[in-house]
Structure formats: structure tokens, C-alpha cells
PDB file of C-alpha atoms in Angstrom:
ATOM      1  CA  VAL A   1     -12.857  -8.021 -72.358  1.00 31.00           C
ATOM      2  CA  ASP A   2     -10.366 -10.867 -72.012  1.00 34.00           C
ATOM      3  CA  ASP A   3     -12.030 -13.858 -73.660  1.00 38.00           C
ATOM      4  CA  THR A   4      -9.393 -16.212 -72.231  1.00 38.00           C
ATOM      5  CA  ALA A   5     -10.153 -15.298 -68.644  1.00 40.00           C
ATOM      6  CA  ASP A   6     -12.714 -18.105 -68.096  1.00 45.00           C
ATOM      7  CA  ASP A   7     -13.733 -17.758 -64.448  1.00 54.00           C
ATOM      8  CA  GLU A   8     -11.197 -15.016 -63.793  1.00 58.00           C
ATOM      9  CA  THR A   9     -13.129 -11.760 -63.995  1.00 58.00           C
ATOM     10  CA  GLY A  10     -10.478  -9.269 -62.931  1.00 64.00           C
ATOM     11  CA  ASP A  11      -9.954  -8.046 -66.512  1.00 80.00           C
ATOM     12  CA  VAL A  12     -13.658  -7.700 -67.345  1.00 87.00           C
ATOM     13  CA  VAL A  13     -15.192  -4.258 -67.707  1.00 88.00           C
ATOM     14  CA  LEU A  14     -18.899  -3.699 -68.296  1.00 84.00           C
ATOM     15  CA  ILE A  15     -20.006  -0.982 -70.701  1.00 86.00           C
ATOM     16  CA  ARG A  16     -23.493   0.363 -70.227  1.00 81.00           C
ATOM     17  CA  VAL A  17     -25.113   2.443 -72.958  1.00 83.00           C
ATOM     18  CA  TYR A  18     -28.129   4.557 -72.050  1.00 79.00           C
ATOM     19  CA  GLY A  19     -31.475   4.094 -73.762  1.00 71.00           C
ATOM     20  CA  ASN A  20     -33.168   6.655 -75.983  1.00 71.00           C
ATOM     21  CA  LYS A  21     -34.425   9.749 -74.120  1.00 70.00           C
ATOM     22  CA  THR A  22     -33.691   8.193 -70.713  1.00 70.00           C
ATOM     23  CA  ASP A  23     -32.081  11.489 -69.739  1.00 71.00           C
ATOM     24  CA  LEU A  24     -35.660  12.757 -69.419  1.00 70.00           C
ATOM     25  CA  LEU A  25     -36.165  10.336 -66.536  1.00 67.00           C
ATOM     26  CA  ILE A  26     -32.762  10.112 -64.912  1.00 70.00           C
ATOM     27  CA  ASP A  27     -30.158  12.558 -63.624  1.00 76.00           C
ATOM     28  CA  ARG A  28     -27.039  10.896 -65.039  1.00 76.00           C
ATOM     29  CA  LYS A  29     -24.659  13.094 -63.045  1.00 82.00           C
ATOM     30  CA  LYS A  30     -26.409  12.027 -59.850  1.00 83.00           C
ATOM     31  CA  GLU A  31     -26.218   8.388 -60.942  1.00 84.00           C
ATOM     32  CA  THR A  32     -22.422   8.500 -61.169  1.00 87.00           C
ATOM     33  CA  GLU A  33     -22.273  10.269 -57.802  1.00 89.00           C
ATOM     34  CA  ASN A  34     -24.433   7.479 -56.338  1.00 90.00           C
ATOM     35  CA  ILE A  35     -22.112   4.763 -57.658  1.00 90.00           C
ATOM     36  CA  ARG A  36     -19.058   6.506 -56.209  1.00 90.00           C
ATOM     37  CA  LEU A  37     -20.810   7.086 -52.867  1.00 93.00           C
ATOM     38  CA  LEU A  38     -21.893   3.475 -52.517  1.00 93.00           C
ATOM     39  CA  HIS A  39     -18.523   2.186 -53.697  1.00 91.00           C
ATOM     40  CA  ARG A  40     -16.915   4.041 -50.779  1.00 93.00           C
ATOM     41  CA  TYR A  41     -19.142   1.996 -48.473  1.00 93.00           C
ATOM     42  CA  GLY A  42     -18.236  -1.197 -50.320  1.00 92.00           C
ATOM     43  CA  TYR A  43     -21.748  -1.640 -51.730  1.00 92.00           C
ATOM     44  CA  ALA A  44     -21.221  -0.834 -55.421  1.00 88.00           C
ATOM     45  CA  PRO A  45     -18.701  -1.786 -58.126  1.00 87.00           C
ATOM     46  CA  THR A  46     -15.879   0.530 -59.156  1.00 88.00           C
ATOM     47  CA  LEU A  47     -16.821   3.153 -61.732  1.00 87.00           C
ATOM     48  CA  TYR A  48     -13.986   3.351 -64.280  1.00 90.00           C
ATOM     49  CA  ALA A  49     -15.234   5.943 -66.758  1.00 90.00           C
ATOM     50  CA  THR A  50     -18.241   7.915 -67.941  1.00 85.00           C
ATOM     51  CA  PHE A  51     -19.031   9.132 -71.429  1.00 85.00           C
ATOM     52  CA  ARG A  52     -21.831  11.084 -72.999  1.00 81.00           C
ATOM     53  CA  ASN A  53     -24.306   8.221 -73.338  1.00 80.00           C
ATOM     54  CA  GLY A  54     -23.021   5.623 -70.911  1.00 85.00           C
ATOM     55  CA  LEU A  55     -20.459   4.440 -68.402  1.00 85.00           C
ATOM     56  CA  ALA A  56     -17.886   1.712 -67.754  1.00 89.00           C
ATOM     57  CA  TYR A  57     -17.707  -0.107 -64.441  1.00 85.00           C
ATOM     58  CA  GLU A  58     -16.333  -3.155 -62.684  1.00 87.00           C
ATOM     59  CA  PHE A  59     -17.781  -6.570 -63.535  1.00 88.00           C
ATOM     60  CA  VAL A  60     -19.544  -8.216 -60.596  1.00 89.00           C
ATOM     61  CA  PRO A  61     -19.407 -12.031 -60.732  1.00 92.00           C
ATOM     62  CA  GLY A  62     -22.599 -13.943 -60.053  1.00 95.00           C
ATOM     63  CA  VAL A  63     -26.117 -14.332 -61.388  1.00 97.00           C
ATOM     64  CA  THR A  64     -29.158 -12.094 -61.266  1.00 97.00           C
ATOM     65  CA  LEU A  65     -32.042 -13.212 -59.105  1.00 98.00           C
ATOM     66  CA  THR A  66     -35.099 -15.042 -60.453  1.00 97.00           C
ATOM     67  CA  PRO A  67     -38.632 -15.407 -59.057  1.00 97.00           C
ATOM     68  CA  ASP A  68     -37.417 -18.692 -57.560  1.00 97.00           C
ATOM     69  CA  SER A  69     -33.994 -17.739 -56.225  1.00 98.00           C
ATOM     70  CA  CYS A  70     -35.279 -14.571 -54.521  1.00 98.00           C
ATOM     71  CA  ARG A  71     -37.231 -16.869 -52.154  1.00 98.00           C
ATOM     72  CA  GLU A  72     -34.258 -19.016 -51.184  1.00 98.00           C
ATOM     73  CA  GLU A  73     -33.373 -18.299 -47.574  1.00 98.00           C
ATOM     74  CA  ARG A  74     -29.638 -18.111 -48.178  1.00 98.00           C
ATOM     75  CA  VAL A  75     -30.346 -15.421 -50.793  1.00 98.00           C
ATOM     76  CA  TRP A  76     -33.141 -13.299 -49.354  1.00 98.00           C
ATOM     77  CA  ARG A  77     -31.392 -12.953 -46.002  1.00 98.00           C
ATOM     78  CA  LEU A  78     -28.411 -11.412 -47.815  1.00 98.00           C
ATOM     79  CA  VAL A  79     -30.720  -9.045 -49.716  1.00 98.00           C
ATOM     80  CA  ALA A  80     -32.501  -7.946 -46.533  1.00 98.00           C
ATOM     81  CA  LYS A  81     -29.211  -7.275 -44.767  1.00 98.00           C
ATOM     82  CA  ARG A  82     -27.670  -5.410 -47.699  1.00 98.00           C
ATOM     83  CA  MET A  83     -30.752  -3.229 -48.094  1.00 98.00           C
ATOM     84  CA  ALA A  84     -30.614  -2.385 -44.385  1.00 98.00           C
ATOM     85  CA  GLN A  85     -26.938  -1.502 -44.728  1.00 98.00           C
ATOM     86  CA  MET A  86     -27.642   0.687 -47.732  1.00 97.00           C
ATOM     87  CA  HIS A  87     -30.429   2.431 -45.827  1.00 98.00           C
ATOM     88  CA  LYS A  88     -27.820   3.586 -43.295  1.00 97.00           C
ATOM     89  CA  VAL A  89     -25.689   5.288 -45.960  1.00 96.00           C
ATOM     90  CA  ARG A  90     -25.437   9.059 -45.610  1.00 92.00           C
ATOM     91  CA  ASP A  91     -25.162  11.236 -48.704  1.00 89.00           C
ATOM     92  CA  GLU A  92     -23.449  14.339 -47.391  1.00 85.00           C
ATOM     93  CA  SER A  93     -23.803  16.099 -50.757  1.00 80.00           C
ATOM     94  CA  VAL A  94     -27.470  16.872 -50.039  1.00 78.00           C
ATOM     95  CA  GLY A  95     -26.753  18.404 -46.628  1.00 75.00           C
ATOM     96  CA  ASP A  96     -29.840  18.479 -44.449  1.00 76.00           C
ATOM     97  CA  CYS A  97     -32.161  18.342 -47.484  1.00 77.00           C
ATOM     98  CA  ARG A  98     -33.163  14.699 -47.093  1.00 89.00           C
ATOM     99  CA  GLN A  99     -36.605  14.826 -48.640  1.00 95.00           C
ATOM    100  CA  PRO A 100     -38.211  11.628 -50.000  1.00 97.00           C
ATOM    101  CA  MET A 101     -37.971  11.527 -53.780  1.00 96.00           C
ATOM    102  CA  LEU A 102     -41.334   9.827 -54.338  1.00 98.00           C
ATOM    103  CA  PRO A 103     -43.730  12.786 -54.713  1.00 97.00           C
ATOM    104  CA  GLU A 104     -41.270  14.787 -56.809  1.00 96.00           C
ATOM    105  CA  LYS A 105     -40.511  11.799 -59.052  1.00 96.00           C
ATOM    106  CA  ILE A 106     -44.195  11.063 -59.618  1.00 97.00           C
ATOM    107  CA  ASP A 107     -44.784  14.720 -60.460  1.00 97.00           C
ATOM    108  CA  GLN A 108     -41.849  14.661 -62.901  1.00 95.00           C
ATOM    109  CA  PHE A 109     -43.102  11.495 -64.589  1.00 96.00           C
ATOM    110  CA  LEU A 110     -46.691  12.708 -64.911  1.00 97.00           C
ATOM    111  CA  LYS A 111     -45.467  15.888 -66.617  1.00 96.00           C
ATOM    112  CA  LEU A 112     -43.484  13.801 -69.115  1.00 95.00           C
ATOM    113  CA  VAL A 113     -46.440  11.692 -70.263  1.00 96.00           C
ATOM    114  CA  PRO A 114     -47.587  13.171 -73.589  1.00 95.00           C
ATOM    115  CA  GLN A 115     -51.144  14.413 -73.950  1.00 93.00           C
ATOM    116  CA  VAL A 116     -51.206  12.757 -77.374  1.00 95.00           C
ATOM    117  CA  PHE A 117     -48.882   9.842 -78.150  1.00 96.00           C
ATOM    118  CA  SER A 118     -47.080  10.043 -81.486  1.00 96.00           C
ATOM    119  CA  ASP A 119     -48.295   6.552 -82.456  1.00 95.00           C
ATOM    120  CA  PRO A 120     -52.115   6.634 -82.847  1.00 97.00           C
ATOM    121  CA  ALA A 121     -52.395   2.919 -82.080  1.00 96.00           C
ATOM    122  CA  LYS A 122     -50.521   3.385 -78.821  1.00 96.00           C
ATOM    123  CA  HIS A 123     -52.623   6.418 -77.962  1.00 97.00           C
ATOM    124  CA  SER A 124     -55.796   4.425 -78.490  1.00 97.00           C
ATOM    125  CA  ARG A 125     -54.592   1.531 -76.309  1.00 97.00           C
ATOM    126  CA  ILE A 126     -53.467   3.808 -73.494  1.00 97.00           C
ATOM    127  CA  SER A 127     -56.680   5.819 -73.560  1.00 96.00           C
ATOM    128  CA  GLN A 128     -58.676   2.645 -73.019  1.00 97.00           C
ATOM    129  CA  ILE A 129     -56.578   1.587 -70.012  1.00 97.00           C
ATOM    130  CA  PHE A 130     -55.636   4.718 -68.109  1.00 97.00           C
ATOM    131  CA  PRO A 131     -57.622   7.716 -66.900  1.00 97.00           C
ATOM    132  CA  SER A 132     -56.439  11.232 -67.703  1.00 95.00           C
ATOM    133  CA  MET A 133     -53.176  12.470 -66.249  1.00 94.00           C
ATOM    134  CA  ASP A 134     -55.154  14.927 -64.112  1.00 96.00           C
ATOM    135  CA  ASP A 135     -57.140  12.033 -62.659  1.00 97.00           C
ATOM    136  CA  LEU A 136     -53.952  10.043 -62.073  1.00 97.00           C
ATOM    137  CA  ARG A 137     -52.409  13.011 -60.301  1.00 97.00           C
ATOM    138  CA  ARG A 138     -55.431  13.392 -58.026  1.00 98.00           C
ATOM    139  CA  ASP A 139     -55.361   9.666 -57.320  1.00 98.00           C
ATOM    140  CA  PHE A 140     -51.704   9.729 -56.351  1.00 98.00           C
ATOM    141  CA  ASN A 141     -52.091  12.830 -54.192  1.00 98.00           C
ATOM    142  CA  GLU A 142     -54.866  11.086 -52.278  1.00 98.00           C
ATOM    143  CA  LEU A 143     -52.732   7.956 -51.924  1.00 98.00           C
ATOM    144  CA  TYR A 144     -49.673   9.899 -50.800  1.00 98.00           C
ATOM    145  CA  ASP A 145     -51.706  11.775 -48.186  1.00 98.00           C
ATOM    146  CA  ARG A 146     -52.503   8.373 -46.697  1.00 98.00           C
ATOM    147  CA  LEU A 147     -48.950   7.085 -46.960  1.00 98.00           C
ATOM    148  CA  SER A 148     -47.484  10.212 -45.381  1.00 97.00           C
ATOM    149  CA  GLN A 149     -49.414   9.452 -42.219  1.00 97.00           C
ATOM    150  CA  LEU A 150     -47.427   6.228 -41.798  1.00 97.00           C
ATOM    151  CA  ASN A 151     -44.268   8.208 -40.938  1.00 96.00           C
ATOM    152  CA  SER A 152     -41.989   5.817 -42.773  1.00 98.00           C
ATOM    153  CA  PRO A 153     -38.402   7.016 -42.156  1.00 97.00           C
ATOM    154  CA  THR A 154     -36.536   8.776 -44.949  1.00 97.00           C
ATOM    155  CA  VAL A 155     -33.360   6.818 -45.750  1.00 97.00           C
ATOM    156  CA  PHE A 156     -30.982   6.428 -48.685  1.00 97.00           C
ATOM    157  CA  CYS A 157     -32.784   3.987 -51.023  1.00 97.00           C
ATOM    158  CA  HIS A 158     -32.032   2.082 -54.203  1.00 97.00           C
ATOM    159  CA  ASN A 159     -35.628   2.661 -55.401  1.00 98.00           C
ATOM    160  CA  ASP A 160     -35.445   0.149 -58.269  1.00 97.00           C
ATOM    161  CA  LEU A 161     -34.479  -3.172 -56.746  1.00 98.00           C
ATOM    162  CA  LEU A 162     -35.960  -5.456 -59.366  1.00 97.00           C
ATOM    163  CA  LEU A 163     -34.574  -8.987 -59.470  1.00 98.00           C
ATOM    164  CA  GLY A 164     -32.241  -8.146 -62.353  1.00 96.00           C
ATOM    165  CA  ASN A 165     -30.569  -5.482 -60.227  1.00 96.00           C
ATOM    166  CA  VAL A 166     -29.430  -7.979 -57.587  1.00 97.00           C
ATOM    167  CA  ILE A 167     -26.312 -10.056 -58.345  1.00 96.00           C
ATOM    168  CA  TYR A 168     -25.878 -13.176 -56.201  1.00 98.00           C
ATOM    169  CA  CYS A 169     -22.470 -14.819 -55.940  1.00 96.00           C
ATOM    170  CA  ALA A 170     -22.724 -18.218 -54.239  1.00 96.00           C
ATOM    171  CA  ASP A 171     -18.945 -18.640 -54.004  1.00 95.00           C
ATOM    172  CA  ARG A 172     -18.609 -15.415 -52.030  1.00 94.00           C
ATOM    173  CA  ASP A 173     -21.982 -15.759 -50.250  1.00 96.00           C
ATOM    174  CA  GLN A 174     -22.833 -12.163 -51.089  1.00 95.00           C
ATOM    175  CA  VAL A 175     -25.247 -10.014 -53.051  1.00 97.00           C
ATOM    176  CA  THR A 176     -24.446  -6.806 -54.893  1.00 95.00           C
ATOM    177  CA  PHE A 177     -27.018  -4.254 -55.981  1.00 95.00           C
ATOM    178  CA  ILE A 178     -26.450  -2.617 -59.381  1.00 92.00           C
ATOM    179  CA  ASP A 179     -27.987   0.198 -61.453  1.00 90.00           C
ATOM    180  CA  TYR A 180     -28.228   3.187 -59.144  1.00 91.00           C
ATOM    181  CA  GLU A 181     -29.890   5.671 -61.486  1.00 90.00           C
ATOM    182  CA  TYR A 182     -32.900   6.095 -59.192  1.00 94.00           C
ATOM    183  CA  ALA A 183     -31.013   5.899 -55.879  1.00 95.00           C
ATOM    184  CA  ALA A 184     -31.971   8.780 -53.597  1.00 95.00           C
ATOM    185  CA  TYR A 185     -33.440   9.535 -50.231  1.00 97.00           C
ATOM    186  CA  ASN A 186     -36.915   8.084 -50.003  1.00 98.00           C
ATOM    187  CA  HIS A 187     -39.305   6.326 -47.662  1.00 98.00           C
ATOM    188  CA  GLN A 188     -37.783   3.182 -46.173  1.00 98.00           C
ATOM    189  CA  ALA A 189     -41.013   1.253 -46.764  1.00 98.00           C
ATOM    190  CA  PHE A 190     -41.085   2.182 -50.460  1.00 98.00           C
ATOM    191  CA  ASP A 191     -37.744   0.512 -51.138  1.00 98.00           C
ATOM    192  CA  ILE A 192     -38.801  -2.717 -49.433  1.00 98.00           C
ATOM    193  CA  GLY A 193     -42.325  -2.728 -50.873  1.00 98.00           C
ATOM    194  CA  ASN A 194     -40.960  -2.034 -54.347  1.00 98.00           C
ATOM    195  CA  HIS A 195     -38.613  -5.020 -54.026  1.00 98.00           C
ATOM    196  CA  PHE A 196     -41.482  -7.271 -52.929  1.00 98.00           C
ATOM    197  CA  THR A 197     -43.560  -6.299 -55.976  1.00 98.00           C
ATOM    198  CA  GLU A 198     -40.646  -7.448 -58.154  1.00 98.00           C
ATOM    199  CA  PHE A 199     -40.985 -11.029 -56.892  1.00 98.00           C
ATOM    200  CA  ALA A 200     -43.621 -11.305 -59.628  1.00 98.00           C
ATOM    201  CA  GLY A 201     -40.895 -11.292 -62.284  1.00 96.00           C
ATOM    202  CA  ILE A 202     -40.522  -9.276 -65.470  1.00 89.00           C
ATOM    203  CA  ASP A 203     -40.724 -11.578 -68.477  1.00 87.00           C
ATOM    204  CA  GLU A 204     -43.890 -13.276 -67.232  1.00 93.00           C
ATOM    205  CA  ILE A 205     -45.343 -11.161 -64.457  1.00 97.00           C
ATOM    206  CA  ASP A 206     -47.365 -13.191 -61.958  1.00 98.00           C
ATOM    207  CA  TYR A 207     -48.537 -11.381 -58.845  1.00 98.00           C
ATOM    208  CA  ASP A 208     -49.427 -14.662 -57.200  1.00 97.00           C
ATOM    209  CA  ARG A 209     -45.678 -14.647 -56.472  1.00 98.00           C
ATOM    210  CA  TYR A 210     -46.030 -11.571 -54.272  1.00 98.00           C
ATOM    211  CA  PRO A 211     -44.572 -12.693 -50.934  1.00 98.00           C
ATOM    212  CA  SER A 212     -46.957 -13.948 -48.268  1.00 98.00           C
ATOM    213  CA  LYS A 213     -47.321 -12.252 -44.902  1.00 98.00           C
ATOM    214  CA  GLU A 214     -45.345 -15.070 -43.260  1.00 98.00           C
ATOM    215  CA  PHE A 215     -42.447 -14.639 -45.690  1.00 98.00           C
ATOM    216  CA  GLN A 216     -42.496 -10.856 -45.367  1.00 98.00           C
ATOM    217  CA  LEU A 217     -42.400 -10.967 -41.570  1.00 98.00           C
ATOM    218  CA  ARG A 218     -39.353 -13.247 -41.639  1.00 98.00           C
ATOM    219  CA  TRP A 219     -37.654 -10.963 -44.202  1.00 98.00           C
ATOM    220  CA  LEU A 220     -38.461  -7.855 -42.185  1.00 98.00           C
ATOM    221  CA  ARG A 221     -37.077  -9.341 -38.950  1.00 98.00           C
ATOM    222  CA  VAL A 222     -33.732  -9.953 -40.665  1.00 98.00           C
ATOM    223  CA  TYR A 223     -33.842  -6.429 -42.088  1.00 98.00           C
ATOM    224  CA  LEU A 224     -34.558  -4.831 -38.699  1.00 98.00           C
ATOM    225  CA  GLU A 225     -31.845  -6.857 -36.973  1.00 97.00           C
ATOM    226  CA  GLU A 226     -29.365  -5.240 -39.358  1.00 97.00           C
ATOM    227  CA  PHE A 227     -30.952  -1.791 -39.529  1.00 97.00           C
ATOM    228  CA  ASN A 228     -31.728  -1.258 -35.835  1.00 95.00           C
ATOM    229  CA  GLY A 229     -29.211  -3.594 -34.242  1.00 89.00           C
ATOM    230  CA  HIS A 230     -29.680  -7.158 -33.047  1.00 80.00           C
ATOM    231  CA  GLU A 231     -31.646  -6.355 -29.865  1.00 82.00           C
ATOM    232  CA  ASN A 232     -33.141  -2.993 -30.810  1.00 87.00           C
ATOM    233  CA  TRP A 233     -36.424  -4.046 -32.381  1.00 93.00           C
ATOM    234  CA  THR A 234     -39.702  -5.598 -31.279  1.00 94.00           C
ATOM    235  CA  ASP A 235     -42.499  -7.596 -32.864  1.00 94.00           C
ATOM    236  CA  SER A 236     -44.497  -4.365 -32.894  1.00 95.00           C
ATOM    237  CA  ASP A 237     -41.781  -2.808 -35.068  1.00 96.00           C
ATOM    238  CA  VAL A 238     -42.060  -5.735 -37.489  1.00 97.00           C
ATOM    239  CA  GLN A 239     -45.855  -5.476 -37.676  1.00 97.00           C
ATOM    240  CA  ARG A 240     -45.680  -1.715 -38.226  1.00 98.00           C
ATOM    241  CA  LEU A 241     -43.112  -2.106 -40.991  1.00 98.00           C
ATOM    242  CA  PHE A 242     -45.225  -4.833 -42.618  1.00 98.00           C
ATOM    243  CA  VAL A 243     -48.182  -2.435 -42.905  1.00 98.00           C
ATOM    244  CA  GLN A 244     -45.975   0.396 -44.164  1.00 98.00           C
ATOM    245  CA  VAL A 245     -44.265  -1.807 -46.748  1.00 98.00           C
ATOM    246  CA  ASN A 246     -47.453  -3.158 -48.285  1.00 98.00           C
ATOM    247  CA  GLN A 247     -49.102   0.240 -48.453  1.00 98.00           C
ATOM    248  CA  PHE A 248     -46.032   1.769 -50.070  1.00 98.00           C
ATOM    249  CA  ALA A 249     -46.025  -1.142 -52.535  1.00 98.00           C
ATOM    250  CA  LEU A 250     -49.084   0.587 -54.014  1.00 98.00           C
ATOM    251  CA  ALA A 251     -46.934   3.642 -54.741  1.00 98.00           C
ATOM    252  CA  SER A 252     -44.405   1.387 -56.452  1.00 98.00           C
ATOM    253  CA  HIS A 253     -47.065   0.057 -58.824  1.00 98.00           C
ATOM    254  CA  PHE A 254     -48.217   3.611 -59.513  1.00 98.00           C
ATOM    255  CA  LEU A 255     -44.710   4.955 -60.170  1.00 98.00           C
ATOM    256  CA  TRP A 256     -43.698   2.262 -62.651  1.00 98.00           C
ATOM    257  CA  ALA A 257     -47.057   2.339 -64.421  1.00 98.00           C
ATOM    258  CA  VAL A 258     -46.540   6.035 -65.195  1.00 98.00           C
ATOM    259  CA  TRP A 259     -42.876   5.376 -66.073  1.00 97.00           C
ATOM    260  CA  ALA A 260     -44.035   2.786 -68.606  1.00 97.00           C
ATOM    261  CA  LEU A 261     -46.195   5.385 -70.385  1.00 97.00           C
ATOM    262  CA  ILE A 262     -43.154   7.588 -70.917  1.00 96.00           C
ATOM    263  CA  GLN A 263     -41.156   4.627 -72.187  1.00 95.00           C
ATOM    264  CA  ALA A 264     -44.009   3.691 -74.541  1.00 96.00           C
ATOM    265  CA  GLU A 265     -43.531   7.051 -76.240  1.00 96.00           C
ATOM    266  CA  HIS A 266     -39.733   7.252 -76.362  1.00 93.00           C
ATOM    267  CA  SER A 267     -38.073   3.846 -75.966  1.00 91.00           C
ATOM    268  CA  THR A 268     -36.636   2.004 -78.962  1.00 90.00           C
ATOM    269  CA  ILE A 269     -36.453  -1.294 -77.029  1.00 91.00           C
ATOM    270  CA  ASP A 270     -38.571  -4.151 -78.361  1.00 93.00           C
ATOM    271  CA  PHE A 271     -40.780  -4.401 -75.280  1.00 94.00           C
ATOM    272  CA  ASP A 272     -44.499  -3.845 -74.732  1.00 96.00           C
ATOM    273  CA  PHE A 273     -44.325  -1.018 -72.204  1.00 97.00           C
ATOM    274  CA  ILE A 274     -48.065  -0.424 -72.471  1.00 97.00           C
ATOM    275  CA  GLN A 275     -48.782  -3.987 -71.384  1.00 97.00           C
ATOM    276  CA  PHE A 276     -46.292  -3.637 -68.554  1.00 97.00           C
ATOM    277  CA  GLY A 277     -47.866  -0.350 -67.447  1.00 98.00           C
ATOM    278  CA  GLU A 278     -51.338  -1.845 -67.593  1.00 98.00           C
ATOM    279  CA  THR A 279     -50.242  -4.815 -65.484  1.00 98.00           C
ATOM    280  CA  ARG A 280     -48.775  -2.558 -62.811  1.00 98.00           C
ATOM    281  CA  TYR A 281     -51.759  -0.206 -62.841  1.00 98.00           C
ATOM    282  CA  ARG A 282     -54.334  -2.977 -62.589  1.00 98.00           C
ATOM    283  CA  GLU A 283     -52.439  -4.564 -59.700  1.00 98.00           C
ATOM    284  CA  TYR A 284     -52.428  -1.171 -57.994  1.00 98.00           C
ATOM    285  CA  LEU A 285     -56.195  -0.940 -58.376  1.00 98.00           C
ATOM    286  CA  ARG A 286     -56.718  -4.562 -57.301  1.00 98.00           C
ATOM    287  CA  ARG A 287     -54.659  -4.244 -54.137  1.00 98.00           C
ATOM    288  CA  ARG A 288     -55.426  -0.653 -53.132  1.00 98.00           C
ATOM    289  CA  GLU A 289     -58.383  -1.256 -50.819  1.00 98.00           C
ATOM    290  CA  GLU A 290     -56.863  -4.424 -49.352  1.00 98.00           C
ATOM    291  CA  PHE A 291     -53.508  -2.872 -48.509  1.00 98.00           C
ATOM    292  CA  LEU A 292     -54.865   0.463 -47.278  1.00 98.00           C
ATOM    293  CA  SER A 293     -57.105  -1.407 -44.839  1.00 98.00           C
ATOM    294  CA  LEU A 294     -54.093  -3.016 -43.111  1.00 97.00           C
ATOM    295  CA  THR A 295     -53.546  -1.859 -39.528  1.00 95.00           C
ATOM    296  CA  TYR A 296     -51.165  -2.554 -36.673  1.00 89.00           C
ATOM    297  CA  GLN A 297     -51.191  -2.084 -32.929  1.00 79.00           C
ATOM    298  CA  ASN A 298     -48.331  -0.525 -30.993  1.00 70.00           C
TER     299      ASN A 298
END
């Protein structure tokens, strides 16, 4: 890194080192393929090098989003458009096998949660919060049966668009998505709903920040203008997508709650993954009936 560069970032390279046991969760070969694929479309930074436990890539100037900035119209419109553009990417490496990753990823995560956590204190805490993995699996299967009936299109998704994975550059009036380790074909509504759940923040999660229906409808109109074309969408399309997005937001809470249990066992980061998992799981339970009762008319 050139410390004399000041605002000039052309000589800056970012080095990313993987966390402990994250290879259990993430296909690192696929991650590098995702970065190269999206770079060809102009949506991802240049990947310079990979090594056994990390990678080096181009520095993207700007700032990560916050629970406040993600609501600014000049910012969220860029995010909606870029997500729509990304959803039109085609990954030819998978051929015609464009299956949504959600059920397979949940199954993978549930299998990785230990029956007994190595730390007895953690095991005790988790046992008081979460049901058994068999019960969680049954719960998700029931949820996914409902979500499958929504017929949300399968598109190429980021799948982890938390606020820290969006870089906003005011000077260039652009946003760049980073960290593509979970990028894969998935339900369109999952990617959007997952992003909306992240409006709550990470350091101090507050689900009162979850975007209102009015905000979501405005966001979704901008998204559909880009995804379908300026004239090729209707208010019925927006209302349908609104229902799909909020119901798939439940799957987002479920996925990251289970992910947190795996991290609680293996991660060496100083972070309370159990608390995070509990917060996501309780929000899933709190919103489940409300969101699944949403309907739309064609």
C-alpha cells in the first residue's frame, strides 16, 4: 500500500484473509469464479491474486453503507439498480443447472451445527434459545414449501448484501457490491428481502429500521424499471414482488440464525454469534405469521 497516495487509490491493493473454518461454509473456488464473472460485467473489483487462506483484489474507493445512508434516495436508488443489473448476469459455468441455492445451503448449514458444542456454556445458552436441529429442519421445510408457491424467479444473486458489503462513492455517484462468497443462483425475492433485513444494522441491531411498505414499494419500482425495462412492469408486479420479498425475508433470518450457530462453534472473532443468532431467530418467529399472511391481487 502506498501511504503517500492520499486520495489516489490506484496503487492500493486489499488483502483479505479468511476466518477460521470458513471453508466449511464457503466454496472458495466458486468465490473467485464469482468475482471474475462479475468483474467481466463491470460489477466487481479486479481480482489480482489468490492464496491458500485469502485473496488480493482492487481497492474500491468510497464508504460502506450505514442504517442511515441506506435510506438516502440518492443511495438506495443506485443499490436497487445495481441489484437488478446483477440479477441479469448469466453464469454459463453452471449450464442449465440454475437451481436456487437456498434449500441446499440451509441443509448444508444444519448439518454443520454440532449436536454438542465444545464450550459447555455456549451449549447451555444455545439449548435455551433454539429447538433441536430436527425441529429447525422441519420448520424450514414447512416455510420453504410456502415460499416455493410464490414462484419467485431464479436469478444470479449476491445473497449477502449487508450494509458493509455495499461501497458508495459519492464522487462517482455509484455503488459497488463486494464479498461474493455466497453469490449463486437463488430466488430473486430472497436477495432483496435479505438486503431489507440488513437495514437493521449489525453493531446495534434494531428491527424498527426494517423498511416500511411505502419505502419498499418505491425501492421495488426502481428495481423493476431496471430489471424488466422502463415500461415493462405494472403496479401488480410491484405488489407481487413486495409480498414475495417480505416472505423470503423470513428465510433470510432463518439462514443467518443457523449460520451464527456454526460460527459460535468455530469462529475466533471476538463477536457474540449466539446473541446475533438469537436476534435473527426471534425476529423470524415474530414476523412469520405477519409476513406469511401477506397477499396480492393480480
